């Protein structure tokens, strides 16, 4: 059964089928570069085979560490930025209750650090950690990124003051390079259990390494199902040449065709709030992979119907820049019907008995029709539900399509030279030696 389907019927008024078919050789050539490793960025293609190559011994050790830490932690602090936290956060926030911070279950609650330098955030984090048993997972591929390094120093000092150095060390797990970087050296010297981010997997493609797997498992979710979903999508991406049957090739073809037609912004539209971090992860994946050499679609996101009341006006009638990729979920995990009210003071008795999904679906269908009429092409990415298997499929789908799309655009999708510019200025202002 095809779990992820890409419906492009509302794009065809903006690009025609012949145009898309003409793109097939281009996306197939781009895929060949990914599979042969004969184009720019080929040192960073480890993610392509990752779902098939996860080391079972590493996975067993990871589950054992998760079990050990879960017993003594109500909270885990995941320290990381960009690709070193967004993938885990996407899966966890898609699956957990929106109210998990209050209605804690039996599994540790995951909080994040190292993704901001906001001082209030850290003051509040430390105040909360005063009253909680917690552990720490510190993640940095380079092992030298300033934000997580500062955050880890702060959290480590708190942990050591709270538990003593030896117990603190037993509550820390490090995920970093196999040989290099300050975090690698700290982990060796302090004796922290450590996991490796493979050299050939870039940060934003690392969610299926321990970077994503450890926090996701710690939050209580099934990483085996996640990997199974990724494996199944990988087969589909690799084995099928036709655009109809291969959603990653089709997605890459459509977004490049629209870009060539002058659409410069892609909005990922989630129909449920729990998909917000899918959009955050996707924005990094596509923004960092394609936004270079003066080219690339600007990735943006909204959630409906929430943001129709803030951004809906612009999308409908503002400058015509954007197309949408709407993420539709057929069966959310729960059903909440609208109750009957005989007095009907609010005038919504016509909705009695309908579930919120039925209402939301009508809102989504209405939005598609309105936006298309307003000059916004809309692709719909349809999934049956939100669970680990589907998320594994979506992760691999978006990663593979990103590689194909980047090569089709004509850029190296696997570097991020522009990210260094702010760091250089910041280091100079901070008086870092040598900068
Ligand atoms: O995709 C990337 O390479 C980046 O976004 C990194 O994930 C991010 O900058 C964090 O880097 P590191 O894991 O080295 O601390």
Tab-separated table of C-alpha atoms and ligand atoms in Angstrom:
chain	number	residue	atom	x	y	z
A	1	UNK	CA	0.000	0.000	0.000
A	2	UNK	CA	1.278	3.479	-0.850
A	3	UNK	CA	1.350	5.373	2.420
A	4	UNK	CA	2.499	8.759	1.173
A	5	UNK	CA	0.680	10.106	-1.887
A	6	UNK	CA	1.346	13.344	-3.717
A	7	UNK	CA	-1.735	14.803	-5.374
A	8	UNK	CA	-0.802	17.431	-7.976
A	9	UNK	CA	-4.180	18.040	-9.635
A	10	UNK	CA	-4.220	21.638	-8.350
A	11	UNK	CA	-0.834	22.392	-9.830
A	12	UNK	CA	-1.732	21.438	-13.370
A	13	UNK	CA	-3.361	24.795	-14.162
A	14	UNK	CA	0.020	26.403	-13.482
A	15	UNK	CA	2.384	23.915	-15.128
A	16	UNK	CA	1.159	21.430	-17.691
A	17	UNK	CA	1.691	17.697	-17.777
A	18	UNK	CA	4.009	17.897	-20.772
A	19	UNK	CA	6.242	20.302	-18.861
A	20	UNK	CA	6.425	17.871	-15.949
A	21	UNK	CA	7.078	14.892	-18.205
A	22	UNK	CA	9.896	16.882	-19.804
A	23	UNK	CA	11.440	17.171	-16.342
A	24	UNK	CA	11.568	13.416	-15.816
A	25	UNK	CA	15.036	12.987	-17.421
A	26	UNK	CA	16.340	15.841	-15.246
A	27	UNK	CA	15.124	14.376	-11.969
A	28	UNK	CA	16.288	10.903	-12.989
A	29	UNK	CA	19.741	12.341	-13.739
A	30	UNK	CA	19.693	14.075	-10.336
A	31	UNK	CA	18.758	10.791	-8.664
A	32	UNK	CA	21.588	9.046	-10.525
A	33	UNK	CA	24.020	11.596	-9.038
A	34	UNK	CA	22.733	10.730	-5.570
A	35	UNK	CA	23.126	7.020	-6.181
A	36	UNK	CA	26.491	7.148	-7.964
A	37	UNK	CA	27.988	9.908	-5.823
A	38	UNK	CA	29.438	11.665	-8.861
A	39	UNK	CA	28.318	15.266	-8.219
A	40	UNK	CA	29.094	18.071	-5.771
A	41	UNK	CA	28.642	17.128	-2.126
A	42	UNK	CA	29.174	13.413	-2.726
A	43	UNK	CA	31.067	13.115	0.586
A	44	UNK	CA	27.736	13.636	2.346
A	45	UNK	CA	25.546	10.922	0.870
A	46	UNK	CA	25.633	8.546	3.839
A	47	UNK	CA	21.965	9.272	4.573
A	48	UNK	CA	20.846	7.619	1.291
A	49	UNK	CA	21.476	4.086	2.603
A	50	UNK	CA	21.160	4.853	6.290
A	51	UNK	CA	17.803	3.109	6.913
A	52	UNK	CA	19.297	-0.145	5.578
A	53	UNK	CA	22.582	0.246	7.404
A	54	UNK	CA	21.688	1.083	10.976
A	55	UNK	CA	24.039	-0.991	13.110
A	56	UNK	CA	21.964	-3.419	15.259
A	57	UNK	CA	24.639	-3.379	17.993
A	58	UNK	CA	24.462	0.428	18.151
A	59	UNK	CA	20.663	0.266	18.303
A	60	UNK	CA	20.731	-2.270	21.176
A	61	UNK	CA	23.208	-0.135	23.104
A	62	UNK	CA	21.074	2.943	22.463
A	63	UNK	CA	17.950	1.192	23.779
A	64	UNK	CA	19.862	0.003	26.843
A	65	UNK	CA	21.055	3.562	27.563
A	66	UNK	CA	17.505	4.848	27.081
A	67	UNK	CA	16.158	2.215	29.516
A	68	UNK	CA	18.852	3.047	32.089
A	69	UNK	CA	18.281	6.806	31.856
A	70	UNK	CA	14.483	6.515	31.762
A	71	UNK	CA	14.464	4.888	35.200
A	72	UNK	CA	16.081	7.880	36.820
A	73	UNK	CA	14.859	10.799	34.690
A	74	UNK	CA	11.523	12.582	34.538
A	75	UNK	CA	13.033	15.011	32.037
A	76	UNK	CA	15.717	14.770	29.361
A	77	UNK	CA	17.440	17.930	28.140
A	78	UNK	CA	18.386	17.568	24.471
A	79	UNK	CA	21.163	20.057	23.733
A	80	UNK	CA	21.625	20.819	20.034
A	81	UNK	CA	20.823	23.261	17.242
A	82	UNK	CA	19.656	22.986	13.616
A	83	UNK	CA	19.980	19.448	12.336
A	84	UNK	CA	21.128	18.345	15.767
A	85	UNK	CA	17.670	18.787	17.326
A	86	UNK	CA	14.968	19.591	14.762
A	87	UNK	CA	14.506	16.012	13.516
A	88	UNK	CA	13.968	14.578	16.983
A	89	UNK	CA	11.699	17.461	17.946
A	90	UNK	CA	9.626	16.990	14.781
A	91	UNK	CA	8.883	13.339	15.586
A	92	UNK	CA	8.340	13.872	19.299
A	93	UNK	CA	6.012	16.853	18.875
A	94	UNK	CA	4.066	15.089	16.130
A	95	UNK	CA	3.397	12.110	18.407
A	96	UNK	CA	3.111	13.439	21.943
A	97	UNK	CA	0.145	15.184	23.534
A	98	UNK	CA	0.091	18.950	23.069
A	99	UNK	CA	-0.263	19.029	26.839
A	100	UNK	CA	2.533	16.591	27.608
A	101	UNK	CA	4.357	19.215	29.670
A	102	UNK	CA	1.472	19.159	32.149
A	103	UNK	CA	-0.005	15.664	31.713
A	104	UNK	CA	3.245	13.747	32.056
A	105	UNK	CA	3.091	10.064	31.199
A	106	UNK	CA	5.478	7.372	32.367
A	107	UNK	CA	8.166	8.368	29.846
A	108	UNK	CA	10.611	11.258	30.329
A	109	UNK	CA	9.515	14.611	28.992
A	110	UNK	CA	11.962	16.068	26.458
A	111	UNK	CA	13.035	19.702	26.689
A	112	UNK	CA	15.528	21.487	24.464
A	113	UNK	CA	18.598	23.655	24.954
A	114	UNK	CA	21.420	24.901	22.760
A	115	UNK	CA	18.972	26.083	20.075
A	116	UNK	CA	18.822	29.623	21.492
A	117	UNK	CA	20.969	32.102	23.377
A	118	UNK	CA	17.942	33.690	25.059
A	119	UNK	CA	18.998	34.268	28.649
A	120	UNK	CA	15.480	34.098	30.093
A	121	UNK	CA	15.089	30.665	28.514
A	122	UNK	CA	18.090	29.297	30.421
A	123	UNK	CA	17.078	30.917	33.698
A	124	UNK	CA	13.655	29.275	33.361
A	125	UNK	CA	15.170	25.951	32.286
A	126	UNK	CA	17.492	25.808	35.298
A	127	UNK	CA	14.678	26.781	37.659
A	128	UNK	CA	12.566	23.932	36.278
A	129	UNK	CA	15.510	21.473	36.472
A	130	UNK	CA	16.006	22.345	40.162
A	131	UNK	CA	12.832	20.386	40.846
A	132	UNK	CA	13.140	17.509	38.365
A	133	UNK	CA	15.257	14.393	38.065
A	134	UNK	CA	16.844	14.715	34.671
A	135	UNK	CA	19.444	13.536	32.211
A	136	UNK	CA	21.132	15.235	29.276
A	137	UNK	CA	21.734	14.275	25.661
A	138	UNK	CA	24.236	16.662	24.079
A	139	UNK	CA	24.436	16.583	20.285
A	140	UNK	CA	26.847	18.362	17.960
A	141	UNK	CA	28.359	16.906	14.823
A	142	UNK	CA	31.198	19.411	14.682
A	143	UNK	CA	31.430	19.399	18.455
A	144	UNK	CA	32.320	23.077	18.335
A	145	UNK	CA	29.050	24.946	17.698
A	146	UNK	CA	28.827	27.891	20.083
A	147	UNK	CA	25.158	27.761	21.084
A	148	UNK	CA	25.080	24.100	22.233
A	149	UNK	CA	28.582	24.426	23.732
A	150	UNK	CA	27.423	27.335	25.929
A	151	UNK	CA	24.172	25.568	26.815
A	152	UNK	CA	25.965	22.337	27.693
A	153	UNK	CA	28.413	24.146	29.935
A	154	UNK	CA	25.487	25.743	31.808
A	155	UNK	CA	23.433	22.532	32.099
A	156	UNK	CA	26.464	20.365	32.981
A	157	UNK	CA	27.373	22.738	35.820
A	158	UNK	CA	23.800	22.514	37.125
A	159	UNK	CA	23.743	18.718	36.813
A	160	UNK	CA	27.083	18.323	38.622
A	161	UNK	CA	26.002	20.693	41.394
A	162	UNK	CA	22.769	18.751	41.803
A	163	UNK	CA	24.047	15.151	41.674
A	164	UNK	CA	27.847	15.309	42.104
A	165	UNK	CA	30.313	14.715	39.284
A	166	UNK	CA	30.130	10.917	39.096
A	167	UNK	CA	26.330	10.649	39.063
A	168	UNK	CA	26.127	13.588	36.640
A	169	UNK	CA	28.461	11.736	34.251
A	170	UNK	CA	26.127	8.722	34.348
A	171	UNK	CA	23.236	10.987	33.313
A	172	UNK	CA	24.917	12.435	30.215
A	173	UNK	CA	25.042	10.958	26.716
A	174	UNK	CA	27.050	12.623	23.933
A	175	UNK	CA	26.403	12.308	20.199
A	176	UNK	CA	29.188	13.694	18.044
A	177	UNK	CA	31.998	12.994	15.605
A	178	UNK	CA	33.951	9.739	15.982
A	179	UNK	CA	37.332	11.448	16.318
A	180	UNK	CA	37.250	15.252	16.322
A	181	UNK	CA	35.808	18.274	18.089
A	182	UNK	CA	35.590	19.630	21.611
A	183	UNK	CA	32.504	17.564	22.450
A	184	UNK	CA	34.284	14.368	21.398
A	185	UNK	CA	37.214	15.280	23.673
A	186	UNK	CA	34.912	16.155	26.601
A	187	UNK	CA	33.045	12.849	26.224
A	188	UNK	CA	36.310	10.880	26.237
A	189	UNK	CA	37.764	12.729	29.219
A	190	UNK	CA	34.573	12.620	31.292
A	191	UNK	CA	33.720	9.042	30.290
A	192	UNK	CA	30.260	9.789	28.892
A	193	UNK	CA	28.555	7.114	26.809
A	194	UNK	CA	28.933	8.384	23.249
A	195	UNK	CA	27.345	7.781	19.862
A	196	UNK	CA	28.776	8.678	16.490
A	197	UNK	CA	27.307	10.836	13.741
A	198	UNK	CA	28.804	9.323	10.589
A	199	UNK	CA	31.222	11.598	8.704
A	200	UNK	CA	29.181	11.269	5.537
A	201	UNK	CA	25.848	12.361	7.050
A	202	UNK	CA	25.270	16.121	7.321
A	203	UNK	CA	23.393	17.612	10.283
A	204	UNK	CA	20.083	18.223	8.533
A	205	UNK	CA	20.078	14.659	7.135
A	206	UNK	CA	20.926	13.042	10.483
A	207	UNK	CA	17.552	12.325	12.090
A	208	UNK	CA	17.847	8.570	11.426
A	209	UNK	CA	21.220	8.400	13.227
A	210	UNK	CA	21.472	8.467	17.057
A	211	UNK	CA	20.921	12.257	16.718
A	212	UNK	CA	17.216	11.609	16.229
A	213	UNK	CA	16.863	8.038	17.425
A	214	UNK	CA	18.076	8.515	21.000
A	215	UNK	CA	15.784	11.427	21.975
A	216	UNK	CA	12.846	9.848	20.117
A	217	UNK	CA	13.349	6.525	21.946
A	218	UNK	CA	13.766	8.401	25.229
A	219	UNK	CA	10.381	10.056	24.662
A	220	UNK	CA	8.888	6.569	24.370
A	221	UNK	CA	8.462	6.228	20.606
A	222	UNK	CA	9.207	3.223	18.441
A	223	UNK	CA	12.413	3.844	16.508
A	224	UNK	CA	12.203	0.436	14.798
A	225	UNK	CA	8.910	1.461	13.159
A	226	UNK	CA	10.418	4.816	12.215
A	227	UNK	CA	13.303	3.060	10.471
A	228	UNK	CA	10.925	0.577	8.824
A	229	UNK	CA	8.940	3.463	7.344
A	230	UNK	CA	12.148	5.052	6.068
A	231	UNK	CA	13.289	1.737	4.560
A	232	UNK	CA	9.987	1.264	2.719
A	233	UNK	CA	10.089	4.801	1.330
A	234	UNK	CA	13.731	4.339	0.321
A	235	UNK	CA	12.779	1.342	-1.809
A	236	UNK	CA	10.080	3.390	-3.507
A	237	UNK	CA	12.426	6.308	-4.133
A	238	UNK	CA	15.170	4.115	-5.566
A	239	UNK	CA	13.283	1.501	-7.516
A	240	UNK	CA	10.620	3.463	-9.332
A	241	UNK	CA	11.343	5.728	-12.303
A	242	UNK	CA	7.860	6.957	-13.130
A	243	UNK	CA	6.834	10.300	-11.672
A	244	UNK	CA	3.357	8.941	-10.873
A	245	UNK	CA	4.688	6.106	-8.716
A	246	UNK	CA	7.641	7.906	-7.153
A	247	UNK	CA	6.414	10.810	-5.009
A	248	UNK	CA	9.928	12.104	-4.286
A	249	UNK	CA	10.762	12.455	-7.996
A	250	UNK	CA	7.361	14.025	-8.643
A	251	UNK	CA	7.743	16.501	-5.768
A	252	UNK	CA	11.225	17.501	-6.952
A	253	UNK	CA	9.964	17.918	-10.522
A	254	UNK	CA	6.912	19.974	-9.573
A	255	UNK	CA	8.717	22.376	-7.225
A	256	UNK	CA	11.463	22.991	-9.806
A	257	UNK	CA	8.893	23.477	-12.582
A	258	UNK	CA	7.014	26.012	-10.436
A	259	UNK	CA	10.262	27.768	-9.521
A	260	UNK	CA	11.106	28.143	-13.208
A	261	UNK	CA	7.625	29.609	-13.726
A	262	UNK	CA	8.448	32.366	-11.227
A	263	UNK	CA	7.075	30.973	-7.966
A	264	UNK	CA	9.776	31.796	-5.421
A	265	UNK	CA	8.225	30.697	-2.118
A	266	UNK	CA	7.017	27.267	-1.051
A	267	UNK	CA	4.720	27.145	1.940
A	268	UNK	CA	4.374	23.860	3.781
A	269	UNK	CA	0.815	23.855	5.052
A	270	UNK	CA	0.060	21.604	7.999
A	271	UNK	CA	-3.548	20.776	8.804
A	272	UNK	CA	-2.792	19.948	12.446
A	273	UNK	CA	-0.815	21.868	15.044
A	274	UNK	CA	1.250	18.799	15.948
A	275	UNK	CA	2.932	19.031	12.529
A	276	UNK	CA	4.518	22.440	13.236
A	277	UNK	CA	7.940	20.908	13.782
A	278	UNK	CA	7.666	18.860	10.609
A	279	UNK	CA	7.603	22.282	8.967
A	280	UNK	CA	10.524	23.576	11.064
A	281	UNK	CA	12.650	20.552	10.153
A	282	UNK	CA	11.583	20.794	6.487
A	283	UNK	CA	12.467	24.504	6.386
A	284	UNK	CA	16.009	23.781	7.505
A	285	UNK	CA	16.340	20.813	5.158
A	286	UNK	CA	15.263	22.727	2.068
A	287	UNK	CA	16.471	26.206	3.043
A	288	UNK	CA	20.006	25.116	3.859
A	289	UNK	CA	20.200	22.663	0.972
A	290	UNK	CA	18.895	24.885	-1.825
A	291	UNK	CA	19.297	28.509	-0.743
A	292	UNK	CA	22.682	29.337	-2.284
A	293	UNK	CA	24.347	30.785	-5.383
A	294	UNK	CA	21.512	33.344	-5.558
A	295	UNK	CA	18.973	30.582	-6.105
A	296	UNK	CA	16.402	28.454	-4.319
A	297	UNK	CA	12.800	28.480	-3.191
A	298	UNK	CA	12.239	30.236	0.138
A	299	UNK	CA	10.640	27.659	2.471
A	300	UNK	CA	7.868	29.075	4.626
A	301	UNK	CA	5.069	27.400	6.580
A	302	UNK	CA	1.604	27.896	7.971
A	303	UNK	CA	-0.856	25.741	9.886
A	304	UNK	CA	-4.512	25.740	8.958
A	305	UNK	CA	-6.903	26.872	10.054
A	306	UNK	CA	-4.851	28.685	12.745
A	307	UNK	CA	-2.803	30.843	10.378
A	308	UNK	CA	-5.610	31.495	7.899
A	309	UNK	CA	-6.609	34.116	10.453
A	310	UNK	CA	-3.211	35.792	10.251
A	311	UNK	CA	-1.557	34.908	6.919
A	312	UNK	CA	-4.668	33.907	4.935
A	313	UNK	CA	-5.207	37.407	3.571
A	314	UNK	CA	-1.688	37.591	2.137
A	315	UNK	CA	-1.831	34.124	0.644
A	316	UNK	CA	-5.169	34.875	-1.008
A	317	UNK	CA	-4.509	38.353	-2.362
A	318	UNK	CA	-0.912	39.478	-1.695
A	319	UNK	CA	1.939	39.386	-4.171
A	320	UNK	CA	1.825	36.172	-6.210
A	321	UNK	CA	5.066	34.531	-5.108
A	322	UNK	CA	4.124	31.266	-3.545
A	323	UNK	CA	2.833	27.799	-4.022
A	324	UNK	CA	1.711	25.461	-1.270
A	325	UNK	CA	2.453	21.890	-0.288
A	326	UNK	CA	-0.376	20.858	1.991
A	327	UNK	CA	0.232	17.971	4.385
A	328	UNK	CA	-3.112	16.168	4.790
A	329	UNK	CA	-3.712	13.479	7.428
A	330	UNK	CA	-6.654	11.150	6.641
A	331	UNK	CA	-7.201	9.805	10.155
A	332	UNK	CA	-5.901	11.703	13.149
A	333	UNK	CA	-5.470	9.588	16.267
A	334	UNK	CA	-8.600	10.897	17.990
A	335	UNK	CA	-12.205	11.820	17.231
A	336	UNK	CA	-13.999	14.730	18.910
A	337	UNK	CA	-17.572	15.331	17.686
A	338	UNK	CA	-19.427	18.645	18.046
A	339	UNK	CA	-22.038	18.204	20.827
A	340	UNK	CA	-25.752	18.871	20.418
A	341	UNK	CA	-27.248	21.969	21.996
A	342	UNK	CA	-31.021	22.281	21.671
A	343	UNK	CA	-31.017	26.043	22.227
A	344	UNK	CA	-28.497	26.579	19.426
A	345	UNK	CA	-27.556	30.005	20.767
A	346	UNK	CA	-24.291	29.924	18.824
A	347	UNK	CA	-26.043	28.928	15.597
A	348	UNK	CA	-23.763	25.984	14.854
A	349	UNK	CA	-26.264	23.129	15.202
A	350	UNK	CA	-25.669	22.362	11.518
A	351	UNK	CA	-22.334	20.936	12.708
A	352	UNK	CA	-23.841	18.591	15.330
A	353	UNK	CA	-22.322	15.144	15.279
A	354	UNK	CA	-19.584	16.091	12.826
A	355	UNK	CA	-16.081	15.409	14.046
A	356	UNK	CA	-13.492	18.161	14.069
A	357	UNK	CA	-11.642	16.257	11.348
A	358	UNK	CA	-14.690	16.471	9.085
A	359	UNK	CA	-14.884	20.206	9.715
A	360	UNK	CA	-11.118	20.666	9.300
A	361	UNK	CA	-11.215	18.681	6.040
A	362	UNK	CA	-13.918	21.009	4.690
A	363	UNK	CA	-11.772	23.967	5.757
A	364	UNK	CA	-8.761	22.430	3.981
A	365	UNK	CA	-10.742	21.650	0.802
A	366	UNK	CA	-12.186	25.157	0.883
A	367	UNK	CA	-8.712	26.594	1.349
A	368	UNK	CA	-7.304	24.631	-1.588
A	369	UNK	CA	-10.091	25.860	-3.878
A	370	UNK	CA	-9.747	29.469	-2.669
A	371	UNK	CA	-5.966	29.572	-2.950
A	372	UNK	CA	-5.920	27.946	-6.389
A	373	UNK	CA	-8.527	30.488	-7.562
A	374	UNK	CA	-6.283	33.178	-6.080
A	375	UNK	CA	-3.320	32.069	-8.180
A	376	UNK	CA	-1.575	29.777	-5.683
A	377	UNK	CA	-0.743	26.267	-6.956
A	378	UNK	CA	-1.377	23.623	-4.276
A	379	UNK	CA	0.198	20.169	-4.033
A	380	UNK	CA	-1.337	17.852	-1.463
A	381	UNK	CA	0.807	15.341	0.362
A	382	UNK	CA	-1.586	12.771	1.764
A	383	UNK	CA	-0.769	10.406	4.640
A	384	UNK	CA	-3.155	7.998	6.370
A	385	UNK	CA	-2.220	8.917	9.944
A	386	UNK	CA	0.602	10.285	12.072
A	387	UNK	CA	2.630	7.479	13.621
A	388	UNK	CA	6.243	6.373	13.669
A	389	UNK	CA	5.961	4.386	10.420
A	390	UNK	CA	4.416	7.280	8.496
A	391	UNK	CA	6.907	9.768	9.946
A	392	UNK	CA	9.767	7.474	8.892
A	393	UNK	CA	8.329	7.492	5.367
A	394	UNK	CA	7.937	11.269	5.378
A	395	UNK	CA	11.504	11.812	6.628
A	396	UNK	CA	13.020	9.741	3.873
A	397	UNK	CA	10.633	11.161	1.265
A	398	UNK	CA	11.600	14.748	2.088
A	399	UNK	CA	15.324	13.957	2.340
A	400	UNK	CA	15.463	12.095	-0.949
A	401	UNK	CA	13.349	14.677	-2.762
A	402	UNK	CA	15.631	17.378	-1.350
A	403	UNK	CA	18.739	15.757	-2.811
A	404	UNK	CA	17.030	15.279	-6.189
A	405	UNK	CA	15.581	18.785	-6.143
A	406	UNK	CA	18.880	20.440	-5.214
A	407	UNK	CA	20.763	18.753	-8.032
A	408	UNK	CA	17.913	19.599	-10.428
A	409	UNK	CA	18.219	23.233	-9.318
A	410	UNK	CA	21.947	23.078	-10.028
A	411	UNK	CA	23.343	23.600	-6.532
A	412	UNK	CA	25.312	21.442	-4.108
A	413	UNK	CA	22.525	20.433	-1.674
A	414	UNK	CA	24.958	19.196	0.962
A	415	UNK	CA	26.959	22.238	1.999
A	416	UNK	CA	25.996	25.399	3.926
A	417	UNK	CA	28.816	27.911	3.433
A	418	UNK	CA	26.543	30.892	4.131
A	419	UNK	CA	25.990	29.830	7.748
A	420	UNK	CA	29.595	30.777	8.592
A	421	UNK	CA	29.169	34.526	7.934
A	422	UNK	CA	27.272	35.405	11.113
A	423	UNK	CA	29.616	33.225	13.160
A	424	UNK	CA	32.668	35.121	11.914
A	425	UNK	CA	31.135	38.467	12.915
A	426	UNK	CA	29.901	37.111	16.254
A	427	UNK	CA	33.316	35.653	17.147
A	428	UNK	CA	34.977	38.943	16.249
A	429	UNK	CA	32.509	40.885	18.461
A	430	UNK	CA	32.967	38.396	21.294
A	431	UNK	CA	36.754	38.641	21.084
A	432	UNK	CA	37.320	34.945	20.360
A	433	UNK	CA	41.107	34.419	20.147
A	434	UNK	CA	42.258	34.481	16.535
A	435	UNK	CA	39.024	35.994	15.153
B	1	LIG	O1	22.665	20.915	8.752
B	1	LIG	C1	23.637	21.372	9.323
B	1	LIG	O2	24.795	20.981	9.053
B	1	LIG	C2	23.532	22.411	10.405
B	1	LIG	O3	22.295	22.958	10.548
B	1	LIG	C3	23.920	21.811	11.743
B	1	LIG	O4	23.047	20.765	12.031
B	1	LIG	C4	23.889	22.830	12.862
B	1	LIG	O5	24.611	23.972	12.507
B	1	LIG	C5	24.482	22.231	14.132
B	1	LIG	O6	25.788	21.824	13.894
B	1	LIG	P1	26.539	20.834	14.872
B	1	LIG	O7	25.774	19.576	14.927
B	1	LIG	O8	27.894	20.668	14.277
B	1	LIG	O9	26.591	21.512	16.228
